[in-house]
PDB file of C-alpha atoms (C1' of nucleotides) in Angstrom:
ATOM      1  CA  MET D  18      53.821 155.394  30.138  1.00 96.00           C
ATOM      2  CA  ARG D  19      52.057 155.993  33.407  1.00 97.00           C
ATOM      3  CA  ILE D  20      50.046 153.392  35.230  1.00 98.00           C
ATOM      4  CA  GLY D  21      46.714 154.491  33.816  1.00 98.00           C
ATOM      5  CA  ASP D  22      48.011 154.254  30.268  1.00 97.00           C
ATOM      6  CA  VAL D  23      49.320 150.743  30.773  1.00 98.00           C
ATOM      7  CA  ALA D  24      46.077 149.729  32.466  1.00 98.00           C
ATOM      8  CA  ALA D  25      43.998 151.056  29.574  1.00 97.00           C
ATOM      9  CA  ALA D  26      46.253 149.513  26.940  1.00 97.00           C
ATOM     10  CA  ALA D  27      46.279 146.119  28.612  1.00 97.00           C
ATOM     11  CA  GLY D  28      42.642 146.149  29.666  1.00 96.00           C
ATOM     12  CA  VAL D  29      43.196 145.754  33.388  1.00 97.00           C
ATOM     13  CA  SER D  30      42.778 147.995  36.426  1.00 97.00           C
ATOM     14  CA  THR D  31      45.505 150.085  38.006  1.00 98.00           C
ATOM     15  CA  ARG D  32      44.910 148.103  41.155  1.00 98.00           C
ATOM     16  CA  ALA D  33      45.826 144.971  39.262  1.00 98.00           C
ATOM     17  CA  LEU D  34      49.098 146.514  38.079  1.00 98.00           C
ATOM     18  CA  ARG D  35      50.062 147.512  41.618  1.00 98.00           C
ATOM     19  CA  TYR D  36      49.152 144.020  42.726  1.00 98.00           C
ATOM     20  CA  TYR D  37      51.404 142.529  40.048  1.00 98.00           C
ATOM     21  CA  GLU D  38      54.244 144.715  41.247  1.00 97.00           C
ATOM     22  CA  GLU D  39      53.579 143.650  44.820  1.00 96.00           C
ATOM     23  CA  GLN D  40      53.814 140.040  43.653  1.00 96.00           C
ATOM     24  CA  GLY D  41      57.077 140.663  41.832  1.00 96.00           C
ATOM     25  CA  LEU D  42      55.556 140.139  38.400  1.00 97.00           C
ATOM     26  CA  LEU D  43      56.034 143.668  37.111  1.00 97.00           C
ATOM     27  CA  THR D  44      58.596 146.366  37.800  1.00 96.00           C
ATOM     28  CA  SER D  45      58.478 150.093  37.236  1.00 97.00           C
ATOM     29  CA  GLU D  46      60.744 153.096  37.301  1.00 97.00           C
ATOM     30  CA  ARG D  47      59.756 155.771  39.755  1.00 97.00           C
ATOM     31  CA  SER D  48      59.773 159.484  39.104  1.00 96.00           C
ATOM     32  CA  PRO D  49      61.277 161.679  41.852  1.00 96.00           C
ATOM     33  CA  SER D  50      57.804 162.169  43.283  1.00 96.00           C
ATOM     34  CA  GLY D  51      57.230 158.441  43.446  1.00 96.00           C
ATOM     35  CA  GLN D  52      54.980 157.911  40.451  1.00 97.00           C
ATOM     36  CA  ARG D  53      55.381 154.749  38.407  1.00 98.00           C
ATOM     37  CA  HIS D  54      56.625 154.798  34.843  1.00 98.00           C
ATOM     38  CA  TYR D  55      56.671 151.858  32.481  1.00 98.00           C
ATOM     39  CA  GLY D  56      58.352 150.954  29.218  1.00 96.00           C
ATOM     40  CA  ASP D  57      56.329 149.858  26.208  1.00 93.00           C
ATOM     41  CA  ASP D  58      56.986 146.186  26.828  1.00 95.00           C
ATOM     42  CA  ALA D  59      55.039 146.430  30.079  1.00 97.00           C
ATOM     43  CA  VAL D  60      51.794 146.013  28.152  1.00 97.00           C
ATOM     44  CA  ARG D  61      52.988 142.811  26.534  1.00 96.00           C
ATOM     45  CA  ARG D  62      54.170 141.588  29.907  1.00 97.00           C
ATOM     46  CA  VAL D  63      50.788 142.296  31.476  1.00 97.00           C
ATOM     47  CA  ARG D  64      49.064 140.443  28.651  1.00 97.00           C
ATOM     48  CA  TRP D  65      51.298 137.475  29.375  1.00 97.00           C
ATOM     49  CA  ILE D  66      50.419 137.648  33.034  1.00 97.00           C
ATOM     50  CA  GLN D  67      46.733 137.668  32.188  1.00 97.00           C
ATOM     51  CA  ALA D  68      47.108 134.747  29.797  1.00 97.00           C
ATOM     52  CA  LEU D  69      48.931 132.695  32.401  1.00 97.00           C
ATOM     53  CA  TYR D  70      46.359 133.541  35.080  1.00 97.00           C
ATOM     54  CA  ALA D  71      43.669 132.462  32.645  1.00 96.00           C
ATOM     55  CA  ALA D  72      45.545 129.213  32.161  1.00 96.00           C
ATOM     56  CA  GLY D  73      45.193 128.490  35.851  1.00 95.00           C
ATOM     57  CA  LEU D  74      48.645 129.504  37.096  1.00 96.00           C
ATOM     58  CA  ASN D  75      48.975 131.513  40.273  1.00 95.00           C
ATOM     59  CA  SER D  76      51.282 134.424  41.012  1.00 96.00           C
ATOM     60  CA  LYS D  77      54.054 132.268  42.353  1.00 94.00           C
ATOM     61  CA  ALA D  78      54.126 130.003  39.304  1.00 94.00           C
ATOM     62  CA  ILE D  79      54.071 132.985  36.979  1.00 96.00           C
ATOM     63  CA  THR D  80      56.930 134.560  38.907  1.00 94.00           C
ATOM     64  CA  GLY D  81      59.005 131.520  38.099  1.00 91.00           C
ATOM     65  CA  LEU D  82      58.142 131.511  34.408  1.00 93.00           C
ATOM     66  CA  LEU D  83      57.952 135.154  33.360  1.00 93.00           C
ATOM     67  CA  PRO D  84      61.705 135.790  33.187  1.00 91.00           C
ATOM     68  CA  CYS D  85      62.284 133.167  30.515  1.00 89.00           C
ATOM     69  CA  VAL D  86      58.940 133.840  28.851  1.00 88.00           C
ATOM     70  CA  HIS D  87      59.840 137.459  28.376  1.00 81.00           C
ATOM     71  CA  THR D  88      63.546 137.235  27.641  1.00 86.00           C
ATOM     72  CA  GLY D  89      63.637 133.875  25.879  1.00 84.00           C
ATOM     73  CA  VAL D  90      66.559 132.835  28.036  1.00 86.00           C
ATOM     74  CA  ALA D  91      65.985 129.817  30.232  1.00 86.00           C
ATOM     75  CA  THR D  92      67.896 127.302  32.264  1.00 88.00           C
ATOM     76  CA  ASP D  93      67.237 123.585  31.925  1.00 88.00           C
ATOM     77  CA  GLU D  94      65.147 123.732  35.048  1.00 88.00           C
ATOM     78  CA  MET D  95      63.096 126.588  33.676  1.00 90.00           C
ATOM     79  CA  ILE D  96      62.469 124.731  30.446  1.00 92.00           C
ATOM     80  CA  THR D  97      61.352 121.681  32.357  1.00 92.00           C
ATOM     81  CA  HIS D  98      59.011 123.879  34.332  1.00 92.00           C
ATOM     82  CA  LEU D  99      57.712 125.532  31.161  1.00 94.00           C
ATOM     83  CA  ALA D 100      57.091 122.158  29.564  1.00 94.00           C
ATOM     84  CA  ALA D 101      55.282 120.945  32.663  1.00 94.00           C
ATOM     85  CA  GLU D 102      52.953 123.932  32.624  1.00 95.00           C
ATOM     86  CA  ARG D 103      52.381 123.449  28.910  1.00 96.00           C
ATOM     87  CA  ASP D 104      51.393 119.856  29.603  1.00 95.00           C
ATOM     88  CA  ARG D 105      48.939 121.005  32.252  1.00 96.00           C
ATOM     89  CA  ILE D 106      47.428 123.463  29.823  1.00 97.00           C
ATOM     90  CA  ASP D 107      47.183 120.674  27.267  1.00 96.00           C
ATOM     91  CA  ALA D 108      45.284 118.526  29.732  1.00 96.00           C
ATOM     92  CA  GLN D 109      43.003 121.446  30.500  1.00 97.00           C
ATOM     93  CA  ILE D 110      42.300 121.947  26.803  1.00 97.00           C
ATOM     94  CA  ARG D 111      41.511 118.263  26.404  1.00 97.00           C
ATOM     95  CA  ASP D 112      39.075 118.321  29.328  1.00 97.00           C
ATOM     96  CA  LEU D 113      37.378 121.447  28.054  1.00 97.00           C
ATOM     97  CA  THR D 114      37.130 119.980  24.580  1.00 98.00           C
ATOM     98  CA  THR D 115      35.469 116.861  25.950  1.00 97.00           C
ATOM     99  CA  THR D 116      32.990 118.969  27.892  1.00 97.00           C
ATOM    100  CA  ARG D 117      32.327 121.081  24.836  1.00 97.00           C
ATOM    101  CA  GLU D 118      31.657 118.037  22.670  1.00 97.00           C
ATOM    102  CA  ARG D 119      29.272 116.589  25.205  1.00 95.00           C
ATOM    103  CA  LEU D 120      27.433 119.880  25.425  1.00 94.00           C
ATOM    104  CA  ASP D 121      27.216 119.904  21.644  1.00 94.00           C
ATOM    105  CA  GLY D 122      25.742 116.445  21.673  1.00 93.00           C
ATOM    106  CA  ILE D 123      23.128 117.496  24.196  1.00 93.00           C
ATOM    107  CA  ILE D 124      22.253 120.591  22.214  1.00 92.00           C
ATOM    108  CA  ASP D 125      21.841 118.624  19.020  1.00 91.00           C
ATOM    109  CA  ALA D 126      19.758 115.952  20.709  1.00 90.00           C
ATOM    110  CA  ALA D 127      17.523 118.557  22.320  1.00 87.00           C
ATOM    111  CA  ARG D 128      17.062 120.308  18.983  1.00 85.00           C
ATOM    112  CA  ASP D 129      16.028 117.043  17.376  1.00 83.00           C
ATOM    113  CA  ARG D 130      13.603 116.422  20.202  1.00 78.00           C
ATOM    114  CA  ASN D 131      12.161 119.913  20.078  1.00 70.00           C
ATOM    115  CA  PRO D 132      10.498 121.469  16.987  1.00 61.00           C
ATOM    116  CA  GLU D 133      13.658 122.951  15.427  1.00 59.00           C
ATOM    117  CA  CYS D 134      13.816 125.618  18.156  1.00 52.00           C
ATOM    118  CA  ASP D 135      14.492 129.126  16.944  1.00 53.00           C
ATOM    119  CA  LEU D 136      17.708 129.095  14.964  1.00 52.00           C
ATOM    120  CA  SER D 137      17.814 132.881  14.925  1.00 52.00           C
ATOM    121  CA  ALA D 138      18.729 132.751  18.593  1.00 49.00           C
ATOM    122  CA  GLU D 139      21.980 131.019  17.761  1.00 50.00           C
ATOM    123  CA  ALA D 140      22.946 133.674  15.245  1.00 49.00           C
ATOM    124  CA  ALA D 141      22.245 136.289  17.911  1.00 50.00           C
ATOM    125  CA  THR D 142      24.462 134.435  20.401  1.00 52.00           C
ATOM    126  CA  ALA D 143      27.319 134.320  17.917  1.00 51.00           C
ATOM    127  CA  GLY D 144      27.069 138.059  17.386  1.00 45.00           C
ATOM    128  CA  SER D 145      26.813 139.185  20.984  1.00 46.00           C
ATOM    129  CA  ALA D 146      30.252 138.006  22.079  1.00 39.00           C
ATOM    130  CA  GLY D 147      31.527 140.146  24.953  1.00 32.00           C
TER     131      GLY D 147
ATOM    132  CA  MET A  21      25.044 104.227  47.724  1.00 94.00           C
ATOM    133  CA  ARG A  22      26.007 106.217  50.773  1.00 96.00           C
ATOM    134  CA  ILE A  23      27.762 109.531  50.581  1.00 97.00           C
ATOM    135  CA  GLY A  24      31.218 108.090  51.098  1.00 97.00           C
ATOM    136  CA  ASP A  25      30.746 105.654  48.218  1.00 96.00           C
ATOM    137  CA  VAL A  26      29.651 108.365  45.826  1.00 97.00           C
ATOM    138  CA  ALA A  27      32.520 110.578  46.922  1.00 97.00           C
ATOM    139  CA  ALA A  28      35.064 107.837  46.357  1.00 96.00           C
ATOM    140  CA  ALA A  29      33.570 106.862  42.997  1.00 96.00           C
ATOM    141  CA  ALA A  30      33.472 110.436  41.743  1.00 96.00           C
ATOM    142  CA  GLY A  31      36.759 111.489  43.239  1.00 96.00           C
ATOM    143  CA  VAL A  32      35.444 114.320  45.384  1.00 96.00           C
ATOM    144  CA  SER A  33      35.004 114.893  49.124  1.00 97.00           C
ATOM    145  CA  THR A  34      31.838 114.263  51.072  1.00 97.00           C
ATOM    146  CA  ARG A  35      31.918 117.941  51.967  1.00 97.00           C
ATOM    147  CA  ALA A  36      31.677 118.742  48.269  1.00 97.00           C
ATOM    148  CA  LEU A  37      28.622 116.513  47.859  1.00 98.00           C
ATOM    149  CA  ARG A  38      26.839 118.202  50.760  1.00 97.00           C
ATOM    150  CA  TYR A  39      27.768 121.532  49.271  1.00 97.00           C
ATOM    151  CA  TYR A  40      26.272 120.513  45.916  1.00 97.00           C
ATOM    152  CA  GLU A  41      23.066 119.509  47.665  1.00 97.00           C
ATOM    153  CA  GLU A  42      23.025 122.827  49.499  1.00 96.00           C
ATOM    154  CA  GLN A  43      23.357 124.570  46.124  1.00 96.00           C
ATOM    155  CA  GLY A  44      20.516 122.543  44.624  1.00 95.00           C
ATOM    156  CA  LEU A  45      22.796 120.655  42.246  1.00 96.00           C
ATOM    157  CA  LEU A  46      22.327 117.216  43.733  1.00 96.00           C
ATOM    158  CA  THR A  47      19.468 115.499  45.558  1.00 96.00           C
ATOM    159  CA  SER A  48      19.394 112.470  47.783  1.00 96.00           C
ATOM    160  CA  GLU A  49      16.948 110.141  49.459  1.00 96.00           C
ATOM    161  CA  ARG A  50      17.147 110.033  53.221  1.00 96.00           C
ATOM    162  CA  SER A  51      17.001 106.924  55.364  1.00 95.00           C
ATOM    163  CA  PRO A  52      14.731 107.100  58.460  1.00 94.00           C
ATOM    164  CA  SER A  53      17.745 108.105  60.517  1.00 94.00           C
ATOM    165  CA  GLY A  54      18.573 110.956  58.165  1.00 95.00           C
ATOM    166  CA  GLN A  55      21.444 109.464  56.225  1.00 96.00           C
ATOM    167  CA  ARG A  56      21.760 110.261  52.540  1.00 97.00           C
ATOM    168  CA  HIS A  57      21.339 107.609  49.876  1.00 96.00           C
ATOM    169  CA  TYR A  58      22.064 108.065  46.193  1.00 97.00           C
ATOM    170  CA  GLY A  59      21.194 106.272  42.971  1.00 95.00           C
ATOM    171  CA  ASP A  60      23.892 105.134  40.574  1.00 92.00           C
ATOM    172  CA  ASP A  61      23.439 108.131  38.284  1.00 94.00           C
ATOM    173  CA  ALA A  62      24.603 110.406  41.089  1.00 96.00           C
ATOM    174  CA  VAL A  63      28.207 109.682  40.173  1.00 97.00           C
ATOM    175  CA  ARG A  64      27.658 110.733  36.573  1.00 96.00           C
ATOM    176  CA  ARG A  65      25.896 113.842  37.762  1.00 96.00           C
ATOM    177  CA  VAL A  66      28.761 114.746  40.048  1.00 97.00           C
ATOM    178  CA  ARG A  67      31.201 114.264  37.180  1.00 97.00           C
ATOM    179  CA  TRP A  68      29.138 116.672  35.122  1.00 97.00           C
ATOM    180  CA  ILE A  69      29.178 119.177  37.931  1.00 97.00           C
ATOM    181  CA  GLN A  70      32.944 118.929  38.154  1.00 97.00           C
ATOM    182  CA  ALA A  71      33.346 119.312  34.399  1.00 97.00           C
ATOM    183  CA  LEU A  72      31.181 122.419  34.374  1.00 97.00           C
ATOM    184  CA  TYR A  73      33.019 123.912  37.337  1.00 97.00           C
ATOM    185  CA  ALA A  74      36.266 123.247  35.506  1.00 96.00           C
ATOM    186  CA  ALA A  75      34.835 125.054  32.498  1.00 96.00           C
ATOM    187  CA  GLY A  76      34.427 128.170  34.602  1.00 95.00           C
ATOM    188  CA  LEU A  77      30.712 127.983  35.413  1.00 96.00           C
ATOM    189  CA  ASN A  78      29.518 128.727  38.934  1.00 95.00           C
ATOM    190  CA  SER A  79      26.857 126.956  40.966  1.00 96.00           C
ATOM    191  CA  LYS A  80      24.048 129.173  39.776  1.00 94.00           C
ATOM    192  CA  ALA A  81      24.857 128.647  36.105  1.00 94.00           C
ATOM    193  CA  ILE A  82      25.150 124.916  36.613  1.00 96.00           C
ATOM    194  CA  THR A  83      21.819 124.858  38.417  1.00 94.00           C
ATOM    195  CA  GLY A  84      20.227 126.266  35.296  1.00 92.00           C
ATOM    196  CA  LEU A  85      21.894 123.803  32.947  1.00 93.00           C
ATOM    197  CA  LEU A  86      22.000 120.500  34.801  1.00 94.00           C
ATOM    198  CA  PRO A  87      18.324 119.558  34.323  1.00 91.00           C
ATOM    199  CA  CYS A  88      18.571 119.540  30.533  1.00 90.00           C
ATOM    200  CA  VAL A  89      22.121 118.209  30.576  1.00 89.00           C
ATOM    201  CA  HIS A  90      21.047 115.221  32.566  1.00 81.00           C
ATOM    202  CA  THR A  91      17.623 114.515  31.127  1.00 86.00           C
ATOM    203  CA  GLY A  92      18.204 115.697  27.554  1.00 84.00           C
ATOM    204  CA  VAL A  93      14.985 117.660  27.681  1.00 86.00           C
ATOM    205  CA  ALA A  94      15.330 121.391  27.199  1.00 86.00           C
ATOM    206  CA  THR A  95      13.231 124.435  26.449  1.00 88.00           C
ATOM    207  CA  ASP A  96      14.269 126.922  23.764  1.00 88.00           C
ATOM    208  CA  GLU A  97      15.628 129.162  26.460  1.00 88.00           C
ATOM    209  CA  MET A  98      17.668 126.361  27.937  1.00 90.00           C
ATOM    210  CA  ILE A  99      19.136 125.502  24.565  1.00 92.00           C
ATOM    211  CA  THR A 100      20.093 129.115  24.007  1.00 92.00           C
ATOM    212  CA  HIS A 101      21.741 129.120  27.397  1.00 92.00           C
ATOM    213  CA  LEU A 102      23.535 125.883  26.633  1.00 94.00           C
ATOM    214  CA  ALA A 103      24.799 127.230  23.328  1.00 94.00           C
ATOM    215  CA  ALA A 104      25.991 130.411  25.020  1.00 94.00           C
ATOM    216  CA  GLU A 105      27.995 128.454  27.562  1.00 95.00           C
ATOM    217  CA  ARG A 106      29.401 126.274  24.808  1.00 96.00           C
ATOM    218  CA  ASP A 107      30.527 129.416  22.996  1.00 96.00           C
ATOM    219  CA  ARG A 108      32.238 130.651  26.137  1.00 96.00           C
ATOM    220  CA  ILE A 109      34.024 127.349  26.505  1.00 97.00           C
ATOM    221  CA  ASP A 110      35.055 127.613  22.867  1.00 96.00           C
ATOM    222  CA  ALA A 111      36.558 131.022  23.477  1.00 96.00           C
ATOM    223  CA  GLN A 112      38.351 129.668  26.536  1.00 97.00           C
ATOM    224  CA  ILE A 113      39.783 126.813  24.477  1.00 97.00           C
ATOM    225  CA  ARG A 114      40.969 129.241  21.826  1.00 97.00           C
ATOM    226  CA  ASP A 115      42.699 131.430  24.409  1.00 97.00           C
ATOM    227  CA  LEU A 116      44.343 128.467  26.056  1.00 97.00           C
ATOM    228  CA  THR A 117      45.459 127.120  22.707  1.00 98.00           C
ATOM    229  CA  THR A 118      47.065 130.452  21.849  1.00 97.00           C
ATOM    230  CA  THR A 119      48.872 130.509  25.182  1.00 97.00           C
ATOM    231  CA  ARG A 120      49.984 126.951  24.697  1.00 97.00           C
ATOM    232  CA  GLU A 121      51.383 127.656  21.249  1.00 97.00           C
ATOM    233  CA  ARG A 122      53.293 130.663  22.494  1.00 95.00           C
ATOM    234  CA  LEU A 123      54.718 128.624  25.329  1.00 94.00           C
ATOM    235  CA  ASP A 124      55.718 126.004  22.817  1.00 94.00           C
ATOM    236  CA  GLY A 125      57.492 128.603  20.743  1.00 93.00           C
ATOM    237  CA  ILE A 126      59.387 129.837  23.779  1.00 93.00           C
ATOM    238  CA  ILE A 127      60.372 126.333  24.758  1.00 92.00           C
ATOM    239  CA  ASP A 128      61.641 125.544  21.268  1.00 91.00           C
ATOM    240  CA  ALA A 129      63.549 128.802  21.031  1.00 90.00           C
ATOM    241  CA  ALA A 130      65.123 128.272  24.434  1.00 88.00           C
ATOM    242  CA  ARG A 131      66.128 124.752  23.463  1.00 85.00           C
ATOM    243  CA  ASP A 132      67.794 126.027  20.316  1.00 83.00           C
ATOM    244  CA  ARG A 133      69.598 128.648  22.337  1.00 78.00           C
ATOM    245  CA  ASN A 134      70.709 126.217  25.004  1.00 70.00           C
ATOM    246  CA  PRO A 135      72.869 123.140  24.343  1.00 61.00           C
ATOM    247  CA  GLU A 136      70.031 120.690  23.605  1.00 59.00           C
ATOM    248  CA  CYS A 137      69.091 120.704  27.301  1.00 53.00           C
ATOM    249  CA  ASP A 138      68.441 117.311  28.778  1.00 52.00           C
ATOM    250  CA  LEU A 139      65.791 115.608  26.737  1.00 52.00           C
ATOM    251  CA  SER A 140      65.455 112.886  29.344  1.00 51.00           C
ATOM    252  CA  ALA A 141      63.794 115.479  31.565  1.00 49.00           C
ATOM    253  CA  GLU A 142      60.936 115.774  29.103  1.00 50.00           C
ATOM    254  CA  ALA A 143      60.401 112.036  29.028  1.00 49.00           C
ATOM    255  CA  ALA A 144      60.303 112.147  32.824  1.00 50.00           C
ATOM    256  CA  THR A 145      57.718 114.934  32.705  1.00 51.00           C
ATOM    257  CA  ALA A 146      55.548 112.960  30.327  1.00 51.00           C
ATOM    258  CA  GLY A 147      55.692 109.976  32.621  1.00 45.00           C
ATOM    259  CA  SER A 148      54.985 111.742  35.914  1.00 46.00           C
ATOM    260  CA  ALA A 149      51.506 112.942  34.982  1.00 39.00           C
ATOM    261  CA  GLY A 150      49.359 113.160  38.066  1.00 33.00           C
TER     262      GLY A 150
ATOM    263  C1'  DC L  18      46.391 180.015  40.402  1.00 80.82           C
ATOM    264  C1'  DT L  19      42.736 176.827  40.598  1.00 80.82           C
ATOM    265  C1'  DA L  20      40.057 172.842  39.766  1.00 80.82           C
ATOM    266  C1'  DA L  21      40.014 168.427  38.069  1.00 80.82           C
ATOM    267  C1'  DA L  22      42.083 164.317  37.137  1.00 80.82           C
ATOM    268  C1'  DA L  23      45.430 160.978  38.061  1.00 80.82           C
ATOM    269  C1'  DC L  24      48.422 158.975  41.330  1.00 80.82           C
ATOM    270  C1'  DC L  25      50.238 157.365  45.993  1.00 80.82           C
ATOM    271  C1'  DT L  26      50.062 154.092  50.288  1.00 80.82           C
ATOM    272  C1'  DG L  27      47.487 151.467  53.415  1.00 80.82           C
ATOM    273  C1'  DA L  28      44.030 148.667  54.728  1.00 80.82           C
ATOM    274  C1'  DC L  29      39.752 146.324  54.879  1.00 80.82           C
ATOM    275  C1'  DG L  30      36.083 143.851  51.850  1.00 80.82           C
ATOM    276  C1'  DT L  31      34.567 140.357  48.380  1.00 80.82           C
ATOM    277  C1'  DT L  32      33.657 135.896  46.252  1.00 80.82           C
ATOM    278  C1'  DG L  33      33.232 130.873  45.637  1.00 80.82           C
ATOM    279  C1'  DA L  34      34.089 126.193  46.422  1.00 80.82           C
ATOM    280  C1'  DC L  35      35.084 124.005  49.371  1.00 80.82           C
ATOM    281  C1'  DG L  36      38.502 122.493  54.117  1.00 80.82           C
ATOM    282  C1'  DT L  37      38.269 121.638  58.757  1.00 80.82           C
ATOM    283  C1'  DC L  38      36.835 121.126  63.331  1.00 80.82           C
ATOM    284  C1'  DA L  39      33.249 120.119  66.936  1.00 80.82           C
ATOM    285  C1'  DA L  40      29.735 117.509  69.083  1.00 80.82           C
ATOM    286  C1'  DA L  41      26.579 114.053  68.448  1.00 80.82           C
ATOM    287  C1'  DG L  42      24.073 110.113  66.309  1.00 80.82           C
ATOM    288  C1'  DG L  43      24.011 105.647  63.454  1.00 80.82           C
ATOM    289  C1'  DC L  44      25.707 100.973  61.912  1.00 80.82           C
ATOM    290  C1'  DA L  45      28.512  96.506  61.596  1.00 80.82           C
ATOM    291  C1'  DG L  46      31.359  93.053  63.902  1.00 80.82           C
ATOM    292  C1'  DC L  47      32.306  90.634  68.046  1.00 80.82           C
TER     293       DC L  47
ATOM    294  C1'  DG K   3      27.335  96.472  75.004  1.00 80.82           C
ATOM    295  C1'  DC K   4      31.752  97.831  73.254  1.00 80.82           C
ATOM    296  C1'  DT K   5      34.730  99.347  69.492  1.00 80.82           C
ATOM    297  C1'  DG K   6      35.456 101.792  65.472  1.00 80.82           C
ATOM    298  C1'  DC K   7      34.218 103.833  61.340  1.00 80.82           C
ATOM    299  C1'  DC K   8      30.707 106.523  58.845  1.00 80.82           C
ATOM    300  C1'  DT K   9      27.428 110.094  58.863  1.00 80.82           C
ATOM    301  C1'  DT K  10      24.830 114.259  60.506  1.00 80.82           C
ATOM    302  C1'  DT K  11      24.351 119.510  61.148  1.00 80.82           C
ATOM    303  C1'  DG K  12      26.554 123.778  62.114  1.00 80.82           C
ATOM    304  C1'  DA K  13      29.782 127.053  61.812  1.00 80.82           C
ATOM    305  C1'  DC K  14      34.136 129.188  61.157  1.00 80.82           C
ATOM    306  C1'  DG K  15      38.548 129.168  58.133  1.00 80.82           C
ATOM    307  C1'  DT K  16      40.975 129.592  53.605  1.00 80.82           C
ATOM    308  C1'  DC K  17      42.995 131.408  49.562  1.00 80.82           C
ATOM    309  C1'  DA K  18      43.817 134.327  45.623  1.00 80.82           C
ATOM    310  C1'  DA K  19      43.168 138.183  42.721  1.00 80.82           C
ATOM    311  C1'  DC K  20      41.785 141.755  42.979  1.00 80.82           C
ATOM    312  C1'  DG K  21      37.607 145.817  44.452  1.00 80.82           C
ATOM    313  C1'  DT K  22      36.959 149.663  47.078  1.00 80.82           C
ATOM    314  C1'  DC K  23      37.367 153.292  50.234  1.00 80.82           C
ATOM    315  C1'  DA K  24      40.133 156.827  52.874  1.00 80.82           C
ATOM    316  C1'  DG K  25      43.153 160.508  53.026  1.00 80.82           C
ATOM    317  C1'  DG K  26      46.802 162.758  51.030  1.00 80.82           C
ATOM    318  C1'  DT K  27      50.105 164.256  46.978  1.00 80.82           C
ATOM    319  C1'  DT K  28      51.194 165.211  42.070  1.00 80.82           C
ATOM    320  C1'  DT K  29      50.248 166.374  37.452  1.00 80.82           C
ATOM    321  C1'  DT K  30      47.548 168.536  33.954  1.00 80.82           C
ATOM    322  C1'  DA K  31      44.177 171.690  31.663  1.00 80.82           C
ATOM    323  C1'  DG K  32      42.437 176.187  31.377  1.00 80.82           C
TER     324       DG K  32
END
DNA sequence: CTAAAACCTGACGTTGACGTCAAAGGCAGC
DNA sequence: GCTGCCTTTGACGTCAACGTCAGGTTTTAG
């Protein structure tokens, strides 16, 4: 696969892929003319990178985790690190859940206060995800 | 309360509080000499601001939501907006939960592969939160 | 062969929530 | 009035994950 294919398949820009390579997160074979070529697992790797970015990790942290994430092989230290990041994600989920519940409470209270609002709006919101 | 008191109580910097005021997220009374003074609810408001930042909202979005969040009074439009943000937080929680579960799977698999690792390390991780 | 599309490196630009420093004014204890 | 801490405005610095543009090369479609 060439860089554009991987980018399309993973839903990121080619710039992002070059950035990942620059950060040591992604490697590529080069054709004689210098063009990048990737194996099929590159897409899964990029999806992992995105997921870990979304979880609040930065490039350096991901660099430390990706080897064992991708290969399944990890040293004790790596596992400790993995568990620590998992705990951080857990805490993040808890905080977000609290915020979500409080928002829910406010929404419900406001709907009680107001004349039933327009419930069709909520159905529209649920449909227009993206 | 003066700005330093609010900052300490809410766990943020005074710079952050001035920034919130600059963004229209937080108001303050001024003493004749120009120093800021806050009511007790300022701390709760700041905690809300932090929670919404942590949920991925930016200053502009928070500006639109804070009035109804804090007072409980909301127009139909505000409620729609609130519900939309709640849905986004939901999606974020789902993504994070997926990532967390996959990390868990990797950790378990690596522990099976390795000789039981050192389980004391995990207890240490659980204790050193912060 | 040609034109278009994709790719390359290199480098500067962007954004947002602050950090940090400077220079000056205000407030409490002594 | 001195000392020391807190506060003020103003303005530049930061950091990370890219966006974007420039100028050139390579691959592909017809």
